PDB file of C-alpha atoms in Angstrom:
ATOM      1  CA  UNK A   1      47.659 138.354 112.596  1.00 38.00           C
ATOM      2  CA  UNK A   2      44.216 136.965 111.896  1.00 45.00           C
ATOM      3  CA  UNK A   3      43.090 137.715 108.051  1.00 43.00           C
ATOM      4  CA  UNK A   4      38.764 137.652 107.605  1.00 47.00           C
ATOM      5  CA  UNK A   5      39.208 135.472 103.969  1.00 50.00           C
ATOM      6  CA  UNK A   6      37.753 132.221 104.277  1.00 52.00           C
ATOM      7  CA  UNK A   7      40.724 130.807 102.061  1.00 48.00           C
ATOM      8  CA  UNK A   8      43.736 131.889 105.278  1.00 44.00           C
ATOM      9  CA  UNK A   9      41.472 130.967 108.044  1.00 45.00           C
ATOM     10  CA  UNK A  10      41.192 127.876 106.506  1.00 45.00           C
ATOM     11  CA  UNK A  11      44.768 127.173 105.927  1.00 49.00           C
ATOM     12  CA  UNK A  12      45.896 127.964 109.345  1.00 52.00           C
ATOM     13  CA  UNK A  13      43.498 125.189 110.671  1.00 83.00           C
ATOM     14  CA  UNK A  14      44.499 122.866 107.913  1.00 88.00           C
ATOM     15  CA  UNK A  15      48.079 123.403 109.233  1.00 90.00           C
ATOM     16  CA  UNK A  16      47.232 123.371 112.861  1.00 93.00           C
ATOM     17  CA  UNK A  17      45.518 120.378 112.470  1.00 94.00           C
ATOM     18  CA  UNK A  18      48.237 118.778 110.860  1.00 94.00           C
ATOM     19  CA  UNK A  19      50.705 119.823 113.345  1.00 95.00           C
ATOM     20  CA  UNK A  20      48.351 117.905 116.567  1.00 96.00           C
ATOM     21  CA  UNK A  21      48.017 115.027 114.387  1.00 96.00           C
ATOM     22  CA  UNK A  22      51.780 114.649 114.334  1.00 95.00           C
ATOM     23  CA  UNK A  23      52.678 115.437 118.235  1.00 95.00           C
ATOM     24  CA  UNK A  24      49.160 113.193 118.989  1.00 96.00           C
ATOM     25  CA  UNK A  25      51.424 110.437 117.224  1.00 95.00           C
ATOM     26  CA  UNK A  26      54.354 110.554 119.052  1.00 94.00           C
ATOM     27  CA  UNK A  27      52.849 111.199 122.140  1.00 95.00           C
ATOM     28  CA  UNK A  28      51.152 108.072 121.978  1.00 95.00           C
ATOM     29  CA  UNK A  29      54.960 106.816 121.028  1.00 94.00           C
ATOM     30  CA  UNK A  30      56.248 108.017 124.172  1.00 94.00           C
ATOM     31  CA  UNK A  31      53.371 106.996 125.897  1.00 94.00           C
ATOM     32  CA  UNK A  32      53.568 103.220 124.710  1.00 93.00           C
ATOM     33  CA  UNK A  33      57.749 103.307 125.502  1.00 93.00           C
ATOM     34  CA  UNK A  34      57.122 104.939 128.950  1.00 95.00           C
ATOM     35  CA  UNK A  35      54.701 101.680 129.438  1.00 95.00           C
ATOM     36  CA  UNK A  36      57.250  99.582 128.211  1.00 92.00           C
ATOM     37  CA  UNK A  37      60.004 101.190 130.031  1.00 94.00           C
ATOM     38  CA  UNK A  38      57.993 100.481 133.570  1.00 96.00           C
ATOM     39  CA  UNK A  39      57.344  96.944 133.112  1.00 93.00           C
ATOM     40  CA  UNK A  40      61.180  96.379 132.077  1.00 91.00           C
ATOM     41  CA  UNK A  41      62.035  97.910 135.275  1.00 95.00           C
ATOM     42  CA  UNK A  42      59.009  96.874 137.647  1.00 96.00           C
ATOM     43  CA  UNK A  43      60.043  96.221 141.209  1.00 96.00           C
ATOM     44  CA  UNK A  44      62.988  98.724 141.038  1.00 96.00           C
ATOM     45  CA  UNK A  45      63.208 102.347 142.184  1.00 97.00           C
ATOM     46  CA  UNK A  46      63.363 103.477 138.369  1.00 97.00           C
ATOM     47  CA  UNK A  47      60.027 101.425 137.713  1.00 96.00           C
ATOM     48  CA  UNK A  48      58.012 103.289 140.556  1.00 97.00           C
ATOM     49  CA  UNK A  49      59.133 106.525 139.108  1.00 97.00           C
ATOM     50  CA  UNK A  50      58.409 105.718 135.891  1.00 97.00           C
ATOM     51  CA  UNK A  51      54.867 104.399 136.944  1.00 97.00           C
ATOM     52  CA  UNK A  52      54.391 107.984 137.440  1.00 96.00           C
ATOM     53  CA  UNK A  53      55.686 109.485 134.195  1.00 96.00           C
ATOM     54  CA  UNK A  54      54.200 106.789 132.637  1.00 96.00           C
ATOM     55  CA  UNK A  55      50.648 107.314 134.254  1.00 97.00           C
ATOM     56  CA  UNK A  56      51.593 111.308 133.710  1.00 96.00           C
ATOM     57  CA  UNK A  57      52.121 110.688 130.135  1.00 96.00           C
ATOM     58  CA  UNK A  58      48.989 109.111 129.386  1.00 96.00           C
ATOM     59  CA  UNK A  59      47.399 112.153 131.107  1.00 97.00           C
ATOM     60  CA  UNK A  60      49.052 114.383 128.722  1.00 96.00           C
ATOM     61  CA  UNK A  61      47.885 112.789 125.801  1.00 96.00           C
ATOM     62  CA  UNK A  62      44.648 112.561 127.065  1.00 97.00           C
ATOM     63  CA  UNK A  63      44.611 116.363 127.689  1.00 97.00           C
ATOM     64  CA  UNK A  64      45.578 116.574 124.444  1.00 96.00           C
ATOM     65  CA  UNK A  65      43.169 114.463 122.701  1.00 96.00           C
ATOM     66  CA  UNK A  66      40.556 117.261 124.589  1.00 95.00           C
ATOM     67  CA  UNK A  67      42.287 120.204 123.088  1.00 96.00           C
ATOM     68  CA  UNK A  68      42.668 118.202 119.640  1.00 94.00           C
ATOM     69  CA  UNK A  69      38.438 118.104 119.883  1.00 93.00           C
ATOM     70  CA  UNK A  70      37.598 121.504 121.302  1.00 93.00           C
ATOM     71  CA  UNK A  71      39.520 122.849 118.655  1.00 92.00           C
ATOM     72  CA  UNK A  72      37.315 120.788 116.290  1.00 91.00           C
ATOM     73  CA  UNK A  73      40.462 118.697 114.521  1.00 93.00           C
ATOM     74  CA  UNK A  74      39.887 114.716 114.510  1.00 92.00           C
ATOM     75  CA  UNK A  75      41.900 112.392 115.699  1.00 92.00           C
ATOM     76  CA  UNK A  76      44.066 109.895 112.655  1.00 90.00           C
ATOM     77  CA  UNK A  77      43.635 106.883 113.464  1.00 90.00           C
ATOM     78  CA  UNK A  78      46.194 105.682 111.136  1.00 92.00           C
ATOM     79  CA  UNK A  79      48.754 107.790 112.352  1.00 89.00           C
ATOM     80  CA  UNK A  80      48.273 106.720 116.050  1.00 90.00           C
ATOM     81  CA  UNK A  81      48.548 103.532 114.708  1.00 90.00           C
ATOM     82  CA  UNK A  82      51.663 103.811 113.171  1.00 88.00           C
ATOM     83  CA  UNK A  83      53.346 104.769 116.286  1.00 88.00           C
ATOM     84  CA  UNK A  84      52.103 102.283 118.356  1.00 85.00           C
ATOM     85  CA  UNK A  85      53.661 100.141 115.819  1.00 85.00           C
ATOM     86  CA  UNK A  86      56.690 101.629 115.506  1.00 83.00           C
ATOM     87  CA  UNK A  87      56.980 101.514 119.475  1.00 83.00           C
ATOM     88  CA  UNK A  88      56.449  97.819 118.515  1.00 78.00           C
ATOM     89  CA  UNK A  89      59.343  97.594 115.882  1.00 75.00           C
ATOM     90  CA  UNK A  90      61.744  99.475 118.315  1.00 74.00           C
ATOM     91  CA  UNK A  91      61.843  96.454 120.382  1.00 66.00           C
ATOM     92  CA  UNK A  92      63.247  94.359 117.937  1.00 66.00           C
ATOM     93  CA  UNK A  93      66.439  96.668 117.578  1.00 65.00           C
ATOM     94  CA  UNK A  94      69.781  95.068 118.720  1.00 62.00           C
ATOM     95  CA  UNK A  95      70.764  96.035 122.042  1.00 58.00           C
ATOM     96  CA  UNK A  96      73.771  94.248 122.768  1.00 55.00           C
ATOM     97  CA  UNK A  97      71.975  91.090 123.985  1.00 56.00           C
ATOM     98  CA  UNK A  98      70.297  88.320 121.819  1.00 54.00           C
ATOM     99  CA  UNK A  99      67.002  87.927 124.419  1.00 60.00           C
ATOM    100  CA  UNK A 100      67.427  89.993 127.171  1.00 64.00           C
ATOM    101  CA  UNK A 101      66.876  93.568 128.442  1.00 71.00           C
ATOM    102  CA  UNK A 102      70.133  95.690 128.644  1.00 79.00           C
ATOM    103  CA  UNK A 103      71.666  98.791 130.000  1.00 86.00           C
ATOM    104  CA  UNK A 104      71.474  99.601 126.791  1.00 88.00           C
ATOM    105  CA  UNK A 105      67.915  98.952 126.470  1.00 87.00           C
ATOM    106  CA  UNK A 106      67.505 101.183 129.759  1.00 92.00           C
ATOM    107  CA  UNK A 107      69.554 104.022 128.722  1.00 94.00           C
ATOM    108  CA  UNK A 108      67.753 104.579 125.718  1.00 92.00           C
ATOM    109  CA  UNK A 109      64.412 103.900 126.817  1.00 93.00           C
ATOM    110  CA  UNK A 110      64.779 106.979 128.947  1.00 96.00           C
ATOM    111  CA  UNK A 111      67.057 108.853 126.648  1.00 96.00           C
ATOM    112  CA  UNK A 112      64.136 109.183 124.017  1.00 93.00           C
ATOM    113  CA  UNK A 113      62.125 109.333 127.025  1.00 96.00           C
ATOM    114  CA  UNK A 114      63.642 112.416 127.991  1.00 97.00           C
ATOM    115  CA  UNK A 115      63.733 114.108 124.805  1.00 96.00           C
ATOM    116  CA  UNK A 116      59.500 112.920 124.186  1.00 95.00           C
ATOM    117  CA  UNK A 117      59.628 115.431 127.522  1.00 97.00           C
ATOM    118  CA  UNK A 118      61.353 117.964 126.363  1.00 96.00           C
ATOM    119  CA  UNK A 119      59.409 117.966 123.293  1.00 96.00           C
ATOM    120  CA  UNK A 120      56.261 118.196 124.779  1.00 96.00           C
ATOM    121  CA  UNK A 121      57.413 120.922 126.968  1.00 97.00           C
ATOM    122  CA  UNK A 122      57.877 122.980 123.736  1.00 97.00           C
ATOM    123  CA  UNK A 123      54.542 121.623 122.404  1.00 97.00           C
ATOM    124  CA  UNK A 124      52.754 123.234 125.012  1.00 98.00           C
ATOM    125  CA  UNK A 125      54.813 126.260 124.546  1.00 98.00           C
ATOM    126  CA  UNK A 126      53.972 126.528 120.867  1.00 97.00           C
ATOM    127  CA  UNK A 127      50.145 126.080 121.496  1.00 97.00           C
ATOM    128  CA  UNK A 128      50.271 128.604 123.891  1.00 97.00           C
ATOM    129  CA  UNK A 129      52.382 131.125 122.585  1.00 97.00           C
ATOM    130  CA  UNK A 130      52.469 130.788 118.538  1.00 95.00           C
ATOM    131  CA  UNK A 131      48.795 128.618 117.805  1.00 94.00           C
ATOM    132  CA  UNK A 132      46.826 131.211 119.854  1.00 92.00           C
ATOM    133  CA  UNK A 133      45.410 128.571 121.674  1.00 95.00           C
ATOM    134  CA  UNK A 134      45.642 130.651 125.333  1.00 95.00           C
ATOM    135  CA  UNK A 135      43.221 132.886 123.818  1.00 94.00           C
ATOM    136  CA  UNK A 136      40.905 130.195 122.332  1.00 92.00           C
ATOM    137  CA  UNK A 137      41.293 128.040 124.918  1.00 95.00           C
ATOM    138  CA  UNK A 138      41.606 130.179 128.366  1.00 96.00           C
ATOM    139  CA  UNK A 139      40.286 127.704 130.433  1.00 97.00           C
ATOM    140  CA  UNK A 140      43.633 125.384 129.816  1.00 97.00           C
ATOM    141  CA  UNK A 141      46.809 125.970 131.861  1.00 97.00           C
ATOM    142  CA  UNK A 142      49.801 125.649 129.815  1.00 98.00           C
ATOM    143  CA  UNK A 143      51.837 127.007 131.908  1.00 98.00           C
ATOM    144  CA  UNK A 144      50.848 123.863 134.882  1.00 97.00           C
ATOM    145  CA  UNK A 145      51.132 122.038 131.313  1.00 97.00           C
ATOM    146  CA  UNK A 146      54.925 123.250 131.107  1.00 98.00           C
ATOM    147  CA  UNK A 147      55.634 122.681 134.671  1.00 98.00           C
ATOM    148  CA  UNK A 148      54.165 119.054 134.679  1.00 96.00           C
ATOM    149  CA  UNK A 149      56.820 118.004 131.765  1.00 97.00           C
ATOM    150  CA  UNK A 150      59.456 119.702 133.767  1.00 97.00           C
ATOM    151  CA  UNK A 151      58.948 117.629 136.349  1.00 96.00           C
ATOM    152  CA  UNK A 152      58.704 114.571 134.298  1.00 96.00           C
ATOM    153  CA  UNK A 153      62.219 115.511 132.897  1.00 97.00           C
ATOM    154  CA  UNK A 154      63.889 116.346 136.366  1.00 97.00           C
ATOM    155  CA  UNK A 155      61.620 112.573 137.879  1.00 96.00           C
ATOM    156  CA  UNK A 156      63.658 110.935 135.655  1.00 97.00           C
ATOM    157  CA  UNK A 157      67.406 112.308 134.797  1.00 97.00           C
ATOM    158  CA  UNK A 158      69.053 110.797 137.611  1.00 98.00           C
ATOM    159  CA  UNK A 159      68.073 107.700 136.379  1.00 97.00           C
ATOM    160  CA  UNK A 160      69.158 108.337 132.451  1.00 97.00           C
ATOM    161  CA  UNK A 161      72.554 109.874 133.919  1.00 97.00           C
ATOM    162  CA  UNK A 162      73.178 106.538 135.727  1.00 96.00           C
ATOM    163  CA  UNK A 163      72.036 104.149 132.897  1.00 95.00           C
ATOM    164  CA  UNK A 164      74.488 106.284 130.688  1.00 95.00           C
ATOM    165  CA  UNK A 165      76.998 105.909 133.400  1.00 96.00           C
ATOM    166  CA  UNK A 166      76.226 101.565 133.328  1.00 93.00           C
ATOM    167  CA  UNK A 167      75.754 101.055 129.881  1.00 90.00           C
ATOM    168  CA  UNK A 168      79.213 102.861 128.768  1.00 91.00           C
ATOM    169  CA  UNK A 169      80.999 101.433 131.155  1.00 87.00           C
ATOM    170  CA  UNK A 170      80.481  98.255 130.267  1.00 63.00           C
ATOM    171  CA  UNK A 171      81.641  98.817 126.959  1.00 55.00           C
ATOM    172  CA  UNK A 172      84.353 100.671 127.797  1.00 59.00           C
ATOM    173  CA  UNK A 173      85.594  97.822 130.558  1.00 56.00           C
ATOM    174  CA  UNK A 174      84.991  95.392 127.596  1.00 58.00           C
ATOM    175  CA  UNK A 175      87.242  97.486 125.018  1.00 55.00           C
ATOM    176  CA  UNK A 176      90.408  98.039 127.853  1.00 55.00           C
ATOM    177  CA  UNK A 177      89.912  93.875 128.546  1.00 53.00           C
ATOM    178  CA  UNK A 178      92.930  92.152 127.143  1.00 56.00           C
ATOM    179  CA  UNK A 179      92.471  89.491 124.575  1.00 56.00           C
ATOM    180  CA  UNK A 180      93.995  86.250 125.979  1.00 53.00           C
ATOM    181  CA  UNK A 181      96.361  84.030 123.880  1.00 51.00           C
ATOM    182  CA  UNK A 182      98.191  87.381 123.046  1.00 47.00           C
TER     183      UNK A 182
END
């Protein structure tokens, strides 16, 4: 429902605005941990398919940035900011080793990973379906948009399900080890 007042028209942009702001932030976070991700795993099978999400991921946010302008809402600076620093500050988080990279690391790496995917999935979903922006915007697929992140997701869940699989076992061979001197 589309009201003629001034006053609702310009709410709903204030709001919209707000709302690609926030998912231009964390897609930038995803972005920046899907970078990080690859060059922890370079040389493996998991860093060639992440190359692609990664590379995929930067396209996204790129494609968003476009919508974010033809839409006429800027860009925060601050808040882009933020989350590359906070992808920044993640790396300092204990992982079960004092200077290395663990299957810890890697499992959650692609676990938020994942999730960044599935999120974006229902971003496009929400522009399309509950922003209006199919009808503003008729020229962009969202449904290809949909489909992409999809196939982001299903790239990489073999490789989550195994770090999973590594990183708990691990700990659990570690818990089921008995102490010596007993």
């Amino acid at each position: 429902m589309v009201l003629t007042t001034c006053g609702y028209l310009l709410i709903v942009d204030e709001f919209l605005g707000i709302y690609l702001r926030d998912q231009l932030a964390m897609g930038v976070l995803w972005r920046e941990v899907a970078r990080r991700a690859q060059r922890n795993n370079r040389g493996t099978e998991l860093g060639e398919a992440l190359a692609g999400v990664a590379t995929a991921i930067a396209e996204d946010v790129e494609t968003f940035r476009s919508i974010m302008q033809r839409v006429g809402v800027r860009t925060n600076p601050v808040k882009t900011g933020l989350a590359i620093g906070a992808e920044r500050l993640g790396r300092l988080k204990r992982n079960g080793r004092l200077a290395s990279y663990s299957p810890l690391s890697r499992f959650e790496e692609l676990e938020f990973l994942t999730m960044g995917i599935e999120g974006k999935k229902q971003l496009w979903t929400t522009l399309r379906d509950l922003a209006g922006l199919k009808t503003r915007l008729p020229d962009v697929d969202f449904d290809h948009l949909i489909d992409r992140a999809a196939h982001q997701r299903a790239d990489l869940e073999p490789f989550r399900t195994r770090a999973g699989t590594d990183a708990f076992a691990m700990s659990t061979a570690k818990a089921t080890t008995p102490k010596e001197g007993r």
